[in-house]
mmCIF file of C-alpha atoms in Angstrom:
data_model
loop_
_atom_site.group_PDB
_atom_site.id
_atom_site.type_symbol
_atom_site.label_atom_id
_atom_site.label_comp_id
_atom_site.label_asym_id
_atom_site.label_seq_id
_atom_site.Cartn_x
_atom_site.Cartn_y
_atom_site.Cartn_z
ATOM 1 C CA UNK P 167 93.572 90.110 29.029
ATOM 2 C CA UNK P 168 92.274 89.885 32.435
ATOM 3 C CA UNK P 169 91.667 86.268 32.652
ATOM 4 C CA UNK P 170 94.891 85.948 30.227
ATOM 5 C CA UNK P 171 96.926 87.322 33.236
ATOM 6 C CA UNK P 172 94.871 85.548 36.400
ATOM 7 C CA UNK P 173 95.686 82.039 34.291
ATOM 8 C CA UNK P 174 99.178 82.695 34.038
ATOM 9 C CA UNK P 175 99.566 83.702 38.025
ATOM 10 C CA UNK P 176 97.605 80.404 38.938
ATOM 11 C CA UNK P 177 99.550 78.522 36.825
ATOM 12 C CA UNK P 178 103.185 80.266 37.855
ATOM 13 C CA UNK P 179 101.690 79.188 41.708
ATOM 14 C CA UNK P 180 103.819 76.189 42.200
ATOM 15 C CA UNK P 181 106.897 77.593 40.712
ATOM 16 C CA UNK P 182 106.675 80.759 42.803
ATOM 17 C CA UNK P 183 106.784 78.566 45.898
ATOM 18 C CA UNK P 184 108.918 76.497 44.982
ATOM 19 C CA UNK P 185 111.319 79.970 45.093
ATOM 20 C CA UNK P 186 110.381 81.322 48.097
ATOM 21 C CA UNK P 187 109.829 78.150 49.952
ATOM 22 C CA UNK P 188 111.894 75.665 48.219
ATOM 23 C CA UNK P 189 111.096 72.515 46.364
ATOM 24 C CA UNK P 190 107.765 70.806 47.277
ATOM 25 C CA UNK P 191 107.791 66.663 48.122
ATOM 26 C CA UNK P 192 108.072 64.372 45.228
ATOM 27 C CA UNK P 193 104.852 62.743 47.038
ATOM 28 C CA UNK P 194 102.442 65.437 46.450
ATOM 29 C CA UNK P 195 99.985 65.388 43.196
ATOM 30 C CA UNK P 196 99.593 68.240 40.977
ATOM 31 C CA UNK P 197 96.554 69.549 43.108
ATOM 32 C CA UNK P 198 98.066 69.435 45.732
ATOM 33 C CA UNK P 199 101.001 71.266 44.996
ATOM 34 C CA UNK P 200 98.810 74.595 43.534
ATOM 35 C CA UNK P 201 96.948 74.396 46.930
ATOM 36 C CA UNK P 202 99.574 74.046 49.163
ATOM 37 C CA UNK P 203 101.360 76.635 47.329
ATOM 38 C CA UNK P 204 98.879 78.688 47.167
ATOM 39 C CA UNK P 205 97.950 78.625 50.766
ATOM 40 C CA UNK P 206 101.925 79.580 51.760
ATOM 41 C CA UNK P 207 102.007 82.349 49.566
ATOM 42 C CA UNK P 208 99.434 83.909 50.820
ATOM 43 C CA UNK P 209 100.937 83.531 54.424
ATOM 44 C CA UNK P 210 104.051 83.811 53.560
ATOM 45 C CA UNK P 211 104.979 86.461 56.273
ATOM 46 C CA UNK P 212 103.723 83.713 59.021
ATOM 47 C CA UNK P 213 106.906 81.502 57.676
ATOM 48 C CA UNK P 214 109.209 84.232 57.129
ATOM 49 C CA UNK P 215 108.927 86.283 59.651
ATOM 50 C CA UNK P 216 110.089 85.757 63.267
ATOM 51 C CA UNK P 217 107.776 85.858 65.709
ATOM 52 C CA UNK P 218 109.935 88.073 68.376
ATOM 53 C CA UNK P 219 113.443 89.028 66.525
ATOM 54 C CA UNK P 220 115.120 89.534 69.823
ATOM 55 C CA UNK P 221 114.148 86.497 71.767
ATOM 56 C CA UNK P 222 116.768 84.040 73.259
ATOM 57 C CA UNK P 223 117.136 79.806 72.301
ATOM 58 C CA UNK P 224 115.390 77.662 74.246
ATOM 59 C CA UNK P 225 114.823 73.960 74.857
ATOM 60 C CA UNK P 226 111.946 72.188 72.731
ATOM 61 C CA UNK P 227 111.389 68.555 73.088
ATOM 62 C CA UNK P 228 109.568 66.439 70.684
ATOM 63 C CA UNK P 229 108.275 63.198 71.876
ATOM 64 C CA UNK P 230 108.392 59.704 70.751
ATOM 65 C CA UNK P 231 105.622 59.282 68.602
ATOM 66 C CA UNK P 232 104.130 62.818 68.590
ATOM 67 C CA UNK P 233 101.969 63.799 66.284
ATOM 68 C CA UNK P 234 102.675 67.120 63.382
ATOM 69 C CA UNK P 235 99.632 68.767 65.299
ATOM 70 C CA UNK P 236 100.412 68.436 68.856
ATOM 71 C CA UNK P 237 104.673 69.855 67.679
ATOM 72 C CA UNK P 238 103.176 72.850 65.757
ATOM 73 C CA UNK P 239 100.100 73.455 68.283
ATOM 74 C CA UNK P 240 102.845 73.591 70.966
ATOM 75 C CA UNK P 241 105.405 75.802 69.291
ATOM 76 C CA UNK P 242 102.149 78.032 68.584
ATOM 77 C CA UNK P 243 101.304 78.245 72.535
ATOM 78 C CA UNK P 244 105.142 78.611 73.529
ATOM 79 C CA UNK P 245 105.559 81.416 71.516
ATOM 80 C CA UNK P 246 107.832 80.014 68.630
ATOM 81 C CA UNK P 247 105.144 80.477 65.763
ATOM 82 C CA UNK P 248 102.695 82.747 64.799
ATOM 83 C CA UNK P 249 100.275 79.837 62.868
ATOM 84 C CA UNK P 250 100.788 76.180 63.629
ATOM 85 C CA UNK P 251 98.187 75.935 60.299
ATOM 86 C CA UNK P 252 100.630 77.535 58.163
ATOM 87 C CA UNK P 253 103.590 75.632 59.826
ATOM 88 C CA UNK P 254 101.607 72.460 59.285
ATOM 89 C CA UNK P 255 101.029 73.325 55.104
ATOM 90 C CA UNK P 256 105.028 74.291 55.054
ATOM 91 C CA UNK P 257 105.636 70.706 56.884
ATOM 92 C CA UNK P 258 102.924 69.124 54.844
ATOM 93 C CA UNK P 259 104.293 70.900 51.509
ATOM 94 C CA UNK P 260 107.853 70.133 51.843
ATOM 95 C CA UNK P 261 107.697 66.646 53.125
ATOM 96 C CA UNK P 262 109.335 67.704 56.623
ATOM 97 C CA UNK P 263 106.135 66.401 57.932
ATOM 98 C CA UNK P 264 107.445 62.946 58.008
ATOM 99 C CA UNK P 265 111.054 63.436 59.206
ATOM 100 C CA UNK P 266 110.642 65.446 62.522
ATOM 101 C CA UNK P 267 112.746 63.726 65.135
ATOM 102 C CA UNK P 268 112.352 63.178 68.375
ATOM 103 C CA UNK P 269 114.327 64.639 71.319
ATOM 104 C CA UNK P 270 115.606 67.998 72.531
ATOM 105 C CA UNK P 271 116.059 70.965 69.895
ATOM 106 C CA UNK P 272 117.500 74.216 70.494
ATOM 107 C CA UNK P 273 115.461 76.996 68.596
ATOM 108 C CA UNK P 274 113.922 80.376 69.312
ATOM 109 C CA UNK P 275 111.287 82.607 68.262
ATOM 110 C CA UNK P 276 113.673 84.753 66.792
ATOM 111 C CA UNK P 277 114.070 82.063 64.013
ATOM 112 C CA UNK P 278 111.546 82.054 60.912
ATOM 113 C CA UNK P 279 109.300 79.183 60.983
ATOM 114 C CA UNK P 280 110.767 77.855 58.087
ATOM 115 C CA UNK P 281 114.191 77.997 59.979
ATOM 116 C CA UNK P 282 112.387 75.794 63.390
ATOM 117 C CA UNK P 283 111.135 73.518 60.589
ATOM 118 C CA UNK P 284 114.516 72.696 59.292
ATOM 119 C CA UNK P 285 116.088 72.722 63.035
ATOM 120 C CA UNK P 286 113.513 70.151 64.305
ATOM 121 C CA UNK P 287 115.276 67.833 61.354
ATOM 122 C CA UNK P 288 117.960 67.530 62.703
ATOM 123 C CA UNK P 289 118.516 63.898 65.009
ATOM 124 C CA UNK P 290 121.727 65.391 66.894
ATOM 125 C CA UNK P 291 120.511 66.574 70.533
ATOM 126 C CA UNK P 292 120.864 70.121 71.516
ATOM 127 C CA UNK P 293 122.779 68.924 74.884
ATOM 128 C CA UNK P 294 124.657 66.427 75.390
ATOM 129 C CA UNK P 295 125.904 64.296 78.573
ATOM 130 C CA UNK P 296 129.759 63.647 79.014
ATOM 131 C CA UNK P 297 130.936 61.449 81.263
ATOM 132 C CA UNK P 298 134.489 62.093 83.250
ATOM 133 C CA UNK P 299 135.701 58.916 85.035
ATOM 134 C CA UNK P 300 137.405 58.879 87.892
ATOM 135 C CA UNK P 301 141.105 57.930 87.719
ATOM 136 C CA UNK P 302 141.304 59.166 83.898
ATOM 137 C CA UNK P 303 144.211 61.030 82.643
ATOM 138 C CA UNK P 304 143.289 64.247 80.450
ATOM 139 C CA UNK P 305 144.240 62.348 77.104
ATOM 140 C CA UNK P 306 141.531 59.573 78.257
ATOM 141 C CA UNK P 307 138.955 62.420 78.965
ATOM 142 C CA UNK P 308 139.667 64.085 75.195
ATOM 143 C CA UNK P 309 139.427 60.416 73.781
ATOM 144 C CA UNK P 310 135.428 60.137 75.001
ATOM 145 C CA UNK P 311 134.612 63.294 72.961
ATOM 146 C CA UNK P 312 134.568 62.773 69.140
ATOM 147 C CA UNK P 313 131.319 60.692 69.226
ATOM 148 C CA UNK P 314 129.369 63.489 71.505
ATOM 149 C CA UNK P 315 128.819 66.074 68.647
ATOM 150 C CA UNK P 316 130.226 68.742 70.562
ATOM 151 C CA UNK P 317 131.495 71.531 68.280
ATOM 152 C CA UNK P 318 134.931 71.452 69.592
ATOM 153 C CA UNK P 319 137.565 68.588 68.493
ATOM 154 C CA UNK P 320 139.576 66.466 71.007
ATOM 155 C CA UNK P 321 142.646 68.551 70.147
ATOM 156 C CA UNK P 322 141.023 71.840 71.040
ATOM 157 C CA UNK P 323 140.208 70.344 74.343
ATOM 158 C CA UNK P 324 143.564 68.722 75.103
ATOM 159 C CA UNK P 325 145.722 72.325 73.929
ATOM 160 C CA UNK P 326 143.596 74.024 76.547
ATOM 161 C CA UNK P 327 143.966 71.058 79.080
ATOM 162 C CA UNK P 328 147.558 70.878 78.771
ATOM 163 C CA UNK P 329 148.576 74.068 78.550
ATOM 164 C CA UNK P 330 145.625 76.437 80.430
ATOM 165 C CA UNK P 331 145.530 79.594 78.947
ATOM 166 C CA UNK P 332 146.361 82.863 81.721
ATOM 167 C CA UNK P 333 142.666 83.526 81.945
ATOM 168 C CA UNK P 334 141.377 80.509 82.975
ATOM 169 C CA UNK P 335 139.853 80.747 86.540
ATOM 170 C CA UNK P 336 141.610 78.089 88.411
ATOM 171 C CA UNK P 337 140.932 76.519 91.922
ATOM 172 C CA UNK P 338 144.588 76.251 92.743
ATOM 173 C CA UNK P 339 147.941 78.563 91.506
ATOM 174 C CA UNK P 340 149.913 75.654 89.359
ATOM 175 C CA UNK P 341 153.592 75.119 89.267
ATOM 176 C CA UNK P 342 155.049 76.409 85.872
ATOM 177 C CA UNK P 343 154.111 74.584 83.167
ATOM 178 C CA UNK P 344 151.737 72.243 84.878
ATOM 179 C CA UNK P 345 148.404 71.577 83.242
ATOM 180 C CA UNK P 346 145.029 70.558 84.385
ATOM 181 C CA UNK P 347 145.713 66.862 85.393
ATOM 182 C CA UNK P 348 143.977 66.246 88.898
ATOM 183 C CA UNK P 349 141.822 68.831 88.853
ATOM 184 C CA UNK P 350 139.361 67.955 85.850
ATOM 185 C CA UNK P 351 136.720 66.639 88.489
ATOM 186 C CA UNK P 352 134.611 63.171 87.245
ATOM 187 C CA UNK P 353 131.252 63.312 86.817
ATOM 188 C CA UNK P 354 128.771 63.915 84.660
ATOM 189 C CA UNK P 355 128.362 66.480 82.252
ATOM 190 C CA UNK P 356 125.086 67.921 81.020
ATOM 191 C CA UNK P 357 126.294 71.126 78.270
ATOM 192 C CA UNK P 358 124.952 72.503 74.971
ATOM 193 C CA UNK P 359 126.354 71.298 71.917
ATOM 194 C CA UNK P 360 127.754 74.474 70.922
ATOM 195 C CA UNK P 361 129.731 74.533 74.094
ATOM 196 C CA UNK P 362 133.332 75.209 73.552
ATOM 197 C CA UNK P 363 136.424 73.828 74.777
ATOM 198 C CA UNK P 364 137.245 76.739 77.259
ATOM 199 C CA UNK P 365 133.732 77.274 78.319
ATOM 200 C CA UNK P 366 133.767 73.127 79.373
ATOM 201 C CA UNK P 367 136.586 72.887 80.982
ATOM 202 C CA UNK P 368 135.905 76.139 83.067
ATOM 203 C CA UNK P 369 132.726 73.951 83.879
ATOM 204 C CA UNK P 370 134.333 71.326 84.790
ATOM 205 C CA UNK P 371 136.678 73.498 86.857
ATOM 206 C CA UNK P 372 133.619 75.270 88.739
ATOM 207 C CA UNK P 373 132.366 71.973 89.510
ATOM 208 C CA UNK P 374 135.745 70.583 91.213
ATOM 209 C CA UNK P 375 135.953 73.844 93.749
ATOM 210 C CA UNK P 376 132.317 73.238 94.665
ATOM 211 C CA UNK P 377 133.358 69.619 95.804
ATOM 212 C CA UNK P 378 136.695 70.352 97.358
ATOM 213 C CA UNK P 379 135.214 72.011 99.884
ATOM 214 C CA UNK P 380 137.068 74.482 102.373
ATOM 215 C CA UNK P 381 136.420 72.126 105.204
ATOM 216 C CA UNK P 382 138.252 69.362 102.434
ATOM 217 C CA UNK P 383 141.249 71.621 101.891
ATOM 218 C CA UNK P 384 141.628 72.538 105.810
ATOM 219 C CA UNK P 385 141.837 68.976 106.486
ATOM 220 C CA UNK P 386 144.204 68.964 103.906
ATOM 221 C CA UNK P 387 146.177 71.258 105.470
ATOM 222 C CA UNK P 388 145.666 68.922 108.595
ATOM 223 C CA UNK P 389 147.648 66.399 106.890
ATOM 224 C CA UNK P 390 150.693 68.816 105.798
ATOM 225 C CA UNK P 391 149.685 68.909 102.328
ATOM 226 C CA UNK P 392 148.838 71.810 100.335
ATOM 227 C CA UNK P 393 145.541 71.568 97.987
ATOM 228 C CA UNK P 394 148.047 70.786 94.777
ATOM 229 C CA UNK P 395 149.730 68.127 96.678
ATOM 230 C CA UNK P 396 146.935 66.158 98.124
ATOM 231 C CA UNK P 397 145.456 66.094 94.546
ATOM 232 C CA UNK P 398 148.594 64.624 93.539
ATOM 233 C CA UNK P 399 148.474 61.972 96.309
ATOM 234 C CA UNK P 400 144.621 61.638 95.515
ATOM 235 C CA UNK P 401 145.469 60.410 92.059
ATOM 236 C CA UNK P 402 147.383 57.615 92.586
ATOM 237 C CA UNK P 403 145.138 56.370 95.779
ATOM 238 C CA UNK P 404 142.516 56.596 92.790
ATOM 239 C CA UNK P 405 144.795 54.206 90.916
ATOM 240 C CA UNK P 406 145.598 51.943 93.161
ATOM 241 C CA UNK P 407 142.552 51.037 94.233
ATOM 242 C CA UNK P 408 139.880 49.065 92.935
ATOM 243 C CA UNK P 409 137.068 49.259 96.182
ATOM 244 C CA UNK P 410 136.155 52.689 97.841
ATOM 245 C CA UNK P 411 136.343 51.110 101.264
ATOM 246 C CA UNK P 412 140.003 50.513 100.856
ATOM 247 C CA UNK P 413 141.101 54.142 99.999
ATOM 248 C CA UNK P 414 141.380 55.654 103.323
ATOM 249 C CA UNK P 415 143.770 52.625 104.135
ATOM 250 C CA UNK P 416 145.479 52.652 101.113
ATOM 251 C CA UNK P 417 145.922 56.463 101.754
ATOM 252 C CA UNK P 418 147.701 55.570 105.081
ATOM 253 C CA UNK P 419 150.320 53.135 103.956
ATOM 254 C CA UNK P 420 151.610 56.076 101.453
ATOM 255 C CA UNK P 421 151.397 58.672 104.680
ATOM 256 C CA UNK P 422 153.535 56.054 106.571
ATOM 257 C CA UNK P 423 155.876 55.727 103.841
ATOM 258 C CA UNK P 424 156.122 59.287 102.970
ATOM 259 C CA UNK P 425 156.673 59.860 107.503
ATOM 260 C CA UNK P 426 158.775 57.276 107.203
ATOM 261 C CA UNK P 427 161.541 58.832 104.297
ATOM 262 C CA UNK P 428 160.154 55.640 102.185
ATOM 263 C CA UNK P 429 159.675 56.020 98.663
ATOM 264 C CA UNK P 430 155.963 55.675 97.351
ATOM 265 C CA UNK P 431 157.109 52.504 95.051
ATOM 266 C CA UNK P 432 153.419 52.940 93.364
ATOM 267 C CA UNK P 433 153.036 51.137 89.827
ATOM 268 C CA UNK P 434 150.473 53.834 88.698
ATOM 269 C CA UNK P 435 153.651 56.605 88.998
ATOM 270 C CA UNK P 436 155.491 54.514 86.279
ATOM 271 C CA UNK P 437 152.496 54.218 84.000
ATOM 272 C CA UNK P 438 151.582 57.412 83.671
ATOM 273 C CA UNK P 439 155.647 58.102 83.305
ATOM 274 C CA UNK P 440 155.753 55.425 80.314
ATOM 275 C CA UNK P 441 152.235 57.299 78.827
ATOM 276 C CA UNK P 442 150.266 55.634 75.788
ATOM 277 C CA UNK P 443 151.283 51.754 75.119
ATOM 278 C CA UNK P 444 150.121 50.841 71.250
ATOM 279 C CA UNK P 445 150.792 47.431 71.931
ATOM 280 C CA UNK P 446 148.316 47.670 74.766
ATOM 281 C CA UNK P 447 146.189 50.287 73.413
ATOM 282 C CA UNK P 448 146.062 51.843 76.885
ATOM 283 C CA UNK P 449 147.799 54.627 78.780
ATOM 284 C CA UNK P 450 148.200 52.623 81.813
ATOM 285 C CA UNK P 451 151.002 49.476 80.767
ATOM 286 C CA UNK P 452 149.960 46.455 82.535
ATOM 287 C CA UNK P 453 152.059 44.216 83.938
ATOM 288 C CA UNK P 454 155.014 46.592 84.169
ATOM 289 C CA UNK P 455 158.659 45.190 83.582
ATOM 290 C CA UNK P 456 161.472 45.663 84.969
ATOM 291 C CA UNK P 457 163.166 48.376 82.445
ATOM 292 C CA UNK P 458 159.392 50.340 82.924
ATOM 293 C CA UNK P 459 160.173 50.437 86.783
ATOM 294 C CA UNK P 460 163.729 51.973 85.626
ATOM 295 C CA UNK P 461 162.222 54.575 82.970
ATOM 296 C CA UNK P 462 164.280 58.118 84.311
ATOM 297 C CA UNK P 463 161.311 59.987 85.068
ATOM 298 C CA UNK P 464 160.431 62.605 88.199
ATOM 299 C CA UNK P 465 157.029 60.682 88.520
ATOM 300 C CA UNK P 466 159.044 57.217 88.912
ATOM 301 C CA UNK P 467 158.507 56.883 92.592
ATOM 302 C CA UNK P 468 160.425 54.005 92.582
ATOM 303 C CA UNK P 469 163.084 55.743 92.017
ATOM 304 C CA UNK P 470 162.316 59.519 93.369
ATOM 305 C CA UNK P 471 161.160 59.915 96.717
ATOM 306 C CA UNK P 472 158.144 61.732 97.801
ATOM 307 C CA UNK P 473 155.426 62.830 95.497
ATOM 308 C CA UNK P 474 155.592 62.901 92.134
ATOM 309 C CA UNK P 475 155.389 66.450 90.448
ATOM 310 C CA UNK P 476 152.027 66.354 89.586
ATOM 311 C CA UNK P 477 148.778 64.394 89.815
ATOM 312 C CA UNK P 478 148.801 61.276 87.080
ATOM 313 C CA UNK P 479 145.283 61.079 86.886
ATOM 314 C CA UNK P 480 141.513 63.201 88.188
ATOM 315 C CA UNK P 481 140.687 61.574 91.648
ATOM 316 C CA UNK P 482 137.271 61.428 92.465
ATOM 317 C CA UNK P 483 135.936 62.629 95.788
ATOM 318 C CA UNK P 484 135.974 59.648 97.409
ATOM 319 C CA UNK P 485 140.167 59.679 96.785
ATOM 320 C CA UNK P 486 140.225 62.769 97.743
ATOM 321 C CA UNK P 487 137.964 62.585 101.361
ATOM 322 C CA UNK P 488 140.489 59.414 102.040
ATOM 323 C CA UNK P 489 143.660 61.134 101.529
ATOM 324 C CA UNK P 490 141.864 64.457 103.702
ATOM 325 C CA UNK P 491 140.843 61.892 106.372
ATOM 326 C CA UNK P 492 143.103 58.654 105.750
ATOM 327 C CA UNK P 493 142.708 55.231 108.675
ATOM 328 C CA UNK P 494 144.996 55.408 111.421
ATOM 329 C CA UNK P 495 147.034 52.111 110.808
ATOM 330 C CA UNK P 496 150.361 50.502 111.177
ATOM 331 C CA UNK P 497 150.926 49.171 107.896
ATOM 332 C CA UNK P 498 153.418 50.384 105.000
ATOM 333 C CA UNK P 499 152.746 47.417 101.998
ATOM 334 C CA UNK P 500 149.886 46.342 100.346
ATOM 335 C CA UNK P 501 149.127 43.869 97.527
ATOM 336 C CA UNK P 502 146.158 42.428 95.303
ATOM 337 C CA UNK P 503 144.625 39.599 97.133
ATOM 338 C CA UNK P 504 145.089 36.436 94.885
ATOM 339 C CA UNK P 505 141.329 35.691 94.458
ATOM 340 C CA UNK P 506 141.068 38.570 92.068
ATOM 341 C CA UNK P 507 138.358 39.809 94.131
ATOM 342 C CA UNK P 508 140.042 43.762 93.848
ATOM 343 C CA UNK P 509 140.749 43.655 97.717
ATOM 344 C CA UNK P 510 144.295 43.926 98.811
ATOM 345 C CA UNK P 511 146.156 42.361 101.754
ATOM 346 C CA UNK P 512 147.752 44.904 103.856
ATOM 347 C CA UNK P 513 151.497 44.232 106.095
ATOM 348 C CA UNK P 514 153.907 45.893 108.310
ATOM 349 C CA UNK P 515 156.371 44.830 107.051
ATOM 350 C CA UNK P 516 158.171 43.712 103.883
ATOM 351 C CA UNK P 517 158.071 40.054 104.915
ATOM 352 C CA UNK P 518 154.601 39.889 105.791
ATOM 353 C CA UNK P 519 154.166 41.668 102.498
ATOM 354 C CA UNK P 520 156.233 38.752 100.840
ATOM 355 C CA UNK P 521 154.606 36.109 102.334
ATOM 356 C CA UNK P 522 150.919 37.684 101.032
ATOM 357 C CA UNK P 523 152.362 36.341 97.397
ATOM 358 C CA UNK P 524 150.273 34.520 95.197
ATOM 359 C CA UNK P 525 151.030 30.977 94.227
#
């Protein structure tokens, strides 16, 4: 009866694996499959068991090309695992020897092994980098997002960006009903995939009052602006010019103009006015026609004088240090230079401005 009852248990081996550990690879012979099965049963707690229940994620990179030994012999010495042997016969046994991937995982030793295994599967990086150009609008920022593999969706993103909830910490007091445009700094972003919406864009947030420095927003002052409206003015510098050089002058003609009781007359104004063009597929129509320049809108600055009510795009710092410390000049007109170069020819007047016309 004895050896009746040690036969059956051998020969139950691979099927009581297979429940506590899940199917075994298709690859593996039939002695293979009672040994390996019989080696995690009788470790079983090594799998199943966290190492330390309380411990916190962490960062674990895999390398290009490493081997099954050097992964589990690391998670062993980092604390993750309490046998890279049995981790290796789990690997070995479910075929997750052959699919580890490369890169940056997020796991902890208060995951079973088992869990870590099936973690280190997966090809999605636990960070991500997100990129915030300078001169986009907040629907261009949301656009980048969807191919990231951040947990939030673009929507999530734009209902906060639009309409920041009371709780946000904000580096200025916005006008009623104003949302984050302008102050969404560029850069780039290094965050965890499980980020959320609110927790990025308080990042992001952070990152624009370490930049706009008080010494930036007293020079601010210096110009007669407050914080909200050189942002504003910041933004459309940003869009008007192609070359950093030409900021600080391009900064100047709209502080003449704006001295002067001018109206801005700034393209960039109207485009962010007219918003997405499908024909274009672009927020930012190009040329403009004459019934755009007309479009009955308080950022039409052909129309409205002074600022616009709001920033129409997220200046850099570079916008920003030329509208804080603008060139001294005489002129009130610019224009592209014909030789597509990005430069622009600057006048005094309107004439000179005319007679800088391309062919």
């Amino acid at each position: 009866l004895a050896l009746a009852l040690g036969g059956l248990a051998i020969y139950n081996l691979p099927q009581r694996a297979a429940d506590q550990f899940g199917p075994p690879a298709a690859s593996l012979g039939l002695a293979q499959r009672y040994y390996l099965s019989a080696r995690l049963l009788s470790n079983a707690e090594q799998l199943t068991r966290p190492r330390e229940p309380e411990a916190e994620p962490a960062y674990f990179v895999i390398a290009s090309g490493e081997s099954v030994t050097s992964i589990s012999n690391r998670l062993q010495a980092e604390g993750y695992l309490s046998s890279a042997e049995t981790f290796r016969t789990f690997l070995n046994y479910s075929g997750l020897d052959t699919i580890l991937q490369a890169g940056e995982h997020e796991i902890s030793a208060a995951m079973s092994a088992i869990q870590i295994a099936h973690e280190l599967q997966d090809p999605t990086p636990a960070r991500v980098t997100l990129s915030i150009l300078p001169g986009w609008r907040i629907e261009e920022i949301a656009a980048a997002l969807p191919e990231s593999g951040l947990k939030f969706t673009p929507d999530e993103f734009l209902k906060i960006a639009q309409n920041p909830p009371t709780d946000l910490s904000l580096p200025v007091e916005l006008p009623a009903g104003a949302s984050l445009e302008g102050f969404l700094f560029p850069g780039n972003y290094t965050i965890e995939r499980r980020m959320g919406a609110k927790e990025y864009i308080s990042l992001i947030l952070v990152n624009f009052s370490a930049q706009v420095t008080p010494a930036l927003q007293q020079a601010f002052l210096g110009q007669g602006l407050s914080l909200y409206e050189a942002v504003t003015l910041a933004s459309i510098v940003e869009r008007e010019a192609m070359l950093d050089e030409e900021m600080p002058t391009i900064a100047s003609v709209f502080y003449n103009r704006l001295a002067a009781g001018m109206k801005l007359d700034t393209d960039p104004t109207v485009q962010y006015a007219i918003g997405f063009n499908p024909a274009q597929e672009t927020w930012w129509t190009n040329p403009l026609s004459t019934a755009d320049l007309g479009i009955n809108s308080g950022y039409n600055t052909y129309i409205y004088p002074g600022l616009p009510p709001g920033p129409i795009a997220n200046p850099g710092l570079t916008a920003l240090e030329a509208v804080a410390y603008p060139k001294d000049s005489p002129y009130y007109y610019f224009r592209a230079t014909c030789d597509r170069s990005g430069r622009h020819n600057f006048a005094e007047s309107y004439q000179g401005h005319l007679d800088y016309a391309c062919p």
